[in-house]
Coordinates of C-alpha atoms in Angstrom, one line a residue:
M1 CA 4.7 -16.8 1.2
Q2 CA 8.2 -16.7 -0.1
S3 CA 10.7 -19.2 1.2
Y4 CA 14.5 -18.9 1.4
T5 CA 17.3 -21.5 1.1
I6 CA 19.9 -21.6 3.9
G7 CA 22.3 -19.7 1.7
Q8 CA 19.8 -17.0 0.8
A9 CA 18.9 -16.6 4.5
A10 CA 22.5 -16.3 5.4
R11 CA 23.1 -13.5 2.9
L12 CA 20.1 -11.6 4.2
L13 CA 21.2 -12.1 7.8
G14 CA 24.8 -11.1 7.0
V15 CA 26.3 -14.4 8.3
S16 CA 27.9 -17.4 6.7
P17 CA 25.8 -20.3 5.4
D18 CA 27.4 -22.5 8.1
T19 CA 26.2 -20.1 10.9
A20 CA 22.6 -20.1 9.4
R21 CA 22.8 -23.9 9.1
R22 CA 23.9 -24.3 12.8
W23 CA 21.0 -22.0 13.8
A24 CA 18.6 -24.1 11.8
D25 CA 20.0 -27.4 13.3
A26 CA 19.6 -25.9 16.8
G27 CA 16.0 -25.1 16.1
K28 CA 16.5 -21.3 16.3
I29 CA 15.1 -20.9 12.7
P30 CA 12.3 -23.3 11.7
T31 CA 12.9 -25.0 8.4
L32 CA 10.9 -27.2 6.1
R33 CA 11.9 -29.4 3.1
D34 CA 10.9 -28.9 -0.5
E35 CA 10.2 -31.7 -2.9
T36 CA 13.9 -32.1 -3.7
G37 CA 14.9 -32.3 0.0
R38 CA 16.4 -28.8 0.3
R39 CA 15.8 -27.1 3.6
L40 CA 13.8 -23.9 3.3
I41 CA 13.0 -21.1 5.7
D42 CA 9.6 -19.5 5.5
G43 CA 9.8 -15.7 4.9
R44 CA 7.8 -14.8 7.9
D45 CA 9.9 -17.0 10.2
L46 CA 13.1 -15.5 8.7
A47 CA 11.7 -12.0 9.3
A48 CA 10.8 -12.8 12.9
F49 CA 14.2 -14.3 13.5
S50 CA 16.1 -11.4 11.9
T51 CA 14.2 -8.9 14.1
E52 CA 15.0 -11.0 17.2
L53 CA 18.6 -11.3 16.2
A54 CA 18.9 -7.5 15.8
R55 CA 17.1 -6.8 19.1
N56 CA 19.4 -9.2 21.0
G57 CA 22.6 -8.1 19.3
N58 CA 25.3 -10.2 17.8
G59 CA 26.9 -11.0 21.2
E60 CA 30.1 -9.0 20.6
E61 CA 31.3 -7.5 23.8
D62 CA 33.2 -4.6 22.1
A63 CA 30.3 -3.4 20.0
S64 CA 30.0 0.4 20.1
V65 CA 27.0 2.1 21.5
T66 CA 25.1 4.3 19.1
S67 CA 21.6 5.6 18.3
V68 CA 22.0 4.7 14.6
R69 CA 20.0 1.6 13.9
N70 CA 21.3 0.7 10.4
A71 CA 24.7 -0.8 10.9
F72 CA 26.6 -2.6 8.1
P73 CA 29.7 -4.4 9.5
G74 CA 32.1 -5.1 6.7
I75 CA 35.6 -4.7 5.4
V76 CA 37.3 -1.6 4.0
T77 CA 37.9 -2.2 0.3
A78 CA 39.1 1.2 -0.9
I79 CA 40.2 4.6 0.4
K80 CA 40.7 7.6 -1.8
L81 CA 42.4 10.5 0.0
G82 CA 42.3 14.1 -1.2
D83 CA 43.8 17.1 0.3
V84 CA 40.7 17.7 2.5
A85 CA 38.2 15.1 1.7
A86 CA 38.3 11.3 1.5
Q87 CA 36.1 8.5 0.1
V88 CA 35.9 5.2 1.9
E89 CA 34.3 2.1 0.5
I90 CA 33.1 -0.8 2.7
Q91 CA 31.8 -4.2 1.5
A92 CA 29.2 -5.4 4.0
G93 CA 27.9 -8.8 2.7
P94 CA 26.2 -8.0 -0.6
H95 CA 26.2 -4.3 0.1
R96 CA 28.8 -1.8 -1.1
L97 CA 28.7 1.4 0.9
V98 CA 30.6 4.5 0.0
S99 CA 31.1 7.3 2.5
L100 CA 32.5 10.8 1.9
L101 CA 34.3 12.2 5.0
T102 CA 37.2 14.3 5.9
R103 CA 40.8 13.1 5.4
E104 CA 41.4 14.0 9.0
A105 CA 38.6 11.6 10.1
V106 CA 40.1 8.8 8.1
E107 CA 43.5 9.4 9.6
E108 CA 42.1 9.7 13.2
L109 CA 40.3 6.4 12.7
G110 CA 43.4 4.8 11.3
L111 CA 41.4 3.3 8.4
E112 CA 43.2 1.0 6.0
V113 CA 42.1 -1.3 3.2
G114 CA 41.5 -4.8 4.6
M115 CA 40.5 -3.8 8.1
R116 CA 37.1 -4.3 9.6
A117 CA 34.8 -1.3 9.9
T118 CA 31.1 -0.6 10.3
A119 CA 29.2 1.8 8.2
R120 CA 26.3 3.3 10.0
V121 CA 23.5 4.9 8.0
K122 CA 21.1 7.5 9.3
S123 CA 18.7 9.0 6.8
T124 CA 15.4 10.8 6.9
N125 CA 14.2 9.0 3.8
V126 CA 14.3 5.3 3.2
H127 CA 12.8 3.9 0.0
I128 CA 11.6 0.3 -0.3
D129 CA 11.5 -1.6 -3.6
R130 CA 9.6 -5.0 -3.8
V131 CA 11.9 -7.6 -5.3

């Protein structure tokens, strides 16, 4: 089974390495040590923890309610406005998401570069590649 360092686990969970380290220190994520002393997280344990984390939410009281399950909280990095359409880019951890929407929607949401936003993805097809 594949194992992950604290930093790799943090990237996969979308949190800072310090947060992942605190969770490991508190025993929320089981760890083991490799021959060099680095703490590692077993892939199965990380998968179970990430599922539990998603099920229990991130604890934010002002989180919106939606039926869309694939949420990518991040920061707006670019906005390109046309006469009718707009393109918004969000960096969510290692993921760059680009959305095409109306200019009116961008203005109604008050989106600006540098502000927090969540991209929500709903698709009928999801492809999985083994890494």
